[in-house]
Amino acid sequence: MTKLSRAARICQSFDTAEKYDQAATAQRIAARTLFRHIQTSLAEKKPLRILEIGCGTGLLTEYLCTKWPDAEILATDFAPNMLARTKSRLGERVFYHLMDAAAPDVSGPFDLICGNLVLQWLPEPAKVLQNLARLLAPGGVLAVSTVLDGTFAEWQQACQQEGEQAGTPVYPKLAEVQNWRLPAFSGGWGVQDIVQAFADGLDFVRHLKVTGASVPREGVMPLSPARLRRVAMQFQKAGCAITWRIGYACFRKPPRKGVFVTGTDTGIGKTLVSACLVRRWQGAYWKPLQSGLADEEGDTPTVRHLAGNVPCFKPAGAFLASLSPDAAARAEGARIDPAQLDLPRDEADRPLVVEGAGGLMVPATPDLMMIDLAQRWGLPVVLVARSGLGTLNHTLLSLEALRARQIAVAGVVLSGPLNAENRATIAEKGQVRILAEVPFCAEITPTVVAELAKLFPKWNDICVE
C-alpha cells in the first residue's frame, strides 16, 4: 500500500471534514477579522477581480461576495470536497477552481488576492507570497492570515505534563513571519489571540478531526487511546480552553513604478539624490509641492537640467515663501487641494521619482503631513540622511516612523563625507539597506550627476517586478 504524502493526507483530512462549518469557530472569527483588514487596506477601492486561495467552505468568500457583488471572484482550494461545499453555499455567484496555492495556475492581474488560515499548510510560505504577489495588479492587495506559535499551548502543556509529545504542528513565531516581506510593498503583520472553550478534553480532539486539522506533524506518532485520555484529563484540569494565535497581513503593491524621496532634514540633498535616481533609472520626476521660489528657481527645472531633460510633471502647488507647503500656501491665501496630489499616471513604464518637501513630519496641507502622503501614494521610500554627527537619532527615528505606518523602505542614502561607523550602525539598527553614499561636491553639474548616478543600484535591484 502506497504511503500518502503529508500534503495528500491533509487534503484527505479536509475532504472528509463534513461538519467543518459547525465546528469552525476560530476559523469564522479569523475570516471576519481578515475581511476587516482587507476593507481597511483597500480603502474606497472596489476590486474588480479577486482570487481566494484555500477557500475551504466559503467563510471568507461569503464576505467578499456580499461586499463586492459585481466583482469577479475566483475561489480555489486543493481539497475538492471543500470547493464543493463553497459552491453549495454560494452557487454561481463565484467561479471555482481546484488549485494548490503553492503552485498557482491562474492568470492575473487581480486587484485582491486573499486566503484565510491557509499559509500554515503550505511549504515555503514566504515563496508562496512572492509568487502570488506577481499576480497582483498595480495598487492591488495581498491579504492572508496564518496560525502562529502559541496556538494550542494549553494542549501542548498537558502533553508535556504526561510525558508525551504533542502532535500539533510547529507554527512559526511572529518574528519569523514578519520576515515574509514583499519588496517595495507597504503593509505588515498584526496578531490576534482567539480563546475557544471546549466541553472536555476529548471534545478538543474531536474538534481537530471535524475541522480537518488532525494530521500530526511529520515524525510524531498519534497517541494511543489510553494515553490520549490521560492527556485529555490534564487538559480538563487546566480549564478546557484553547488559544489560537492568528497572524494577519495585508500587503499593498505600489500603484506604479517609483520611489518617494524624503530626508531627515531640510537641505539634506534630496534634490541631488532625486536627480541621480532619475538619471540612473532613466525615470521621470515629480515634486508635488514646492515652496521657496522667492529664493531659488525650484527643484523641477533643476532636476530637468541635471538629469538630462527627463520627463518632469508639474507641481500640484508652488509657493514663494521658504516655509512648509502648508504655511507657504496660507501666506499667499492659497489652498492645496488634496485631490491634486494623486500620483501621475503618465510615463508608467518609467520609474517615477517623487521628491517630498522637507522631512516626514512637515505639514503638506492643513490635514496631511508628508508621511501621510507617503502612505497614501504607496511607493517605497528612499530616505536621505547626513553621514556625520547627529545622523543616528534622526535617521533611526525616521525609519521607525515609516515602519509604524507600515510604509516600505527601499533604503537610505547617506550624504556627506564617508563615515563607516554611522553607515554600519544605521544598516544594523535600522535593518535597512544603504543604497549609496554621496560625497560633498563643490559644484553640481550634469556631468557630476552622471558620475554620482553610477553609485546607485539599478532599478531592478530596488524593486523586483
Phi, psi and omega in degrees: 000129182287130178282130180287145173291164179300319180299319180293322179293321177297315179301315179296320180297316178292322181299326183266005182277076187293330184256029184305310186300320182293330186261346190279062182293305181296323180297323179291318178297317180297321179297317180295318180293317178299319180298321177297320177296321179298313179301316180296317183291322179283340184057237182267000182288133177260115180290135179268327178232130183233133173246123175249129177258143179057055186290342181060231179264009173095025180297312177283323182305321181296320176298317181298316180296319182292318183284320184233072184296338182269355182284150172275111184250124177250107180265129182233153173200155179266357176256112185304320182291327176296317179298322179294324179291323175298318180295323178291333178282319191243350176064217187274008176291345187230148170269145185236144183208128177283118187203141171272121182298338178285346179220069184297135181236036179243164182253135175272193002272156176242144177280335179215130171237127186215157178199129182259121176051051179239332185301326184294343179268355189255141172287146177050061183302327178298319178293322178300315180298318180296319179294319179293324181299331180292344180268359182278145170283159174306132183081000182286163185241135171249117186233127182219160169229155180208159178277136184246165174305137187110342175290137180065024181301325181294319178292319179297323178293321178297320176298315181299319180296334178264007180072024181252159176261121180292138179271001180296149184298156172271109183267153183289151174282159180303319181300328179289313182292334177294342175273356175278071185261156175247120183306129176077352179278139172276164179115179182180195188254147171226167187230145174222135172260128177244121180258126182239126181267150179231156183294321178201181184298317181289339177297323177295318179298316178297324179299315180299319181292317182295327181267007175078014186250028186264001180289117181290160179290162184303136175087000181245125179276142176301148178288147174292160181305319182293315180293324178297320180295323179295317178296319180299323178293320176298319179298319179297320181299331182275356175121354176060040176231144181239139175260128169257124174256115187247132174258137180238139177220138170233120178246132180248127178286141177304144182290345176197170174297139174151176177221160173250120182263121176228175184221166176278344181211161169286140180074022184278345180116023181298320184292320177297314179297319178300316179297320179295318180294317179298317180295314183297319185263359187052048186264197176239166187226142176215121171254095188297325182228121183237128173232172180083019183289348175289338185249347184207168183289330183113157187283330183296308177295330179296313180293320179301320180289313187286325186268354174100049175057048181278163175298127178232132180268147182292137177299150176283338177207132180225128190223158187280316189290146177275070181227179173299155179306320180296312181292322180294321178295316181295326179296334179259006181069024182256168179225132178274122180274114181303333180295337179276359184261018174286147180299138173299143180258345179290165181054042187294338179281346178263141170297130180265124176261112180258121180258125178282174176256118180066218181257191186294328186260024175276130178294125178266320176221175177303335185245351187233133169268168179299326179293329175296320179292321177300318179294319181295319183287328176074020177268147174296148187261136167255117183260120179264127183225152175289155184271341190263207186303133178095352186285331186299311181298309183296318184289314182292325176294320179296318178296320179295320179297319179295316183286332175297331176268004182057040176267131181294142178244117178286327179157179181246141172247126180263129185247123178126193182301145179302135180218094186298323182294313179294321177301311183294321181293316179296317180297318184283306185288327180271355182047056187220155177273134172272111185285323183191161172238117185255115181286164175293136178235126182294329180224133180251117180230167175304324179294318178297316180297321178299322178287316179297327182300332181292343179286342187267152178294157171291161182302318182294344176273349178268314187218114176279125182290000000 
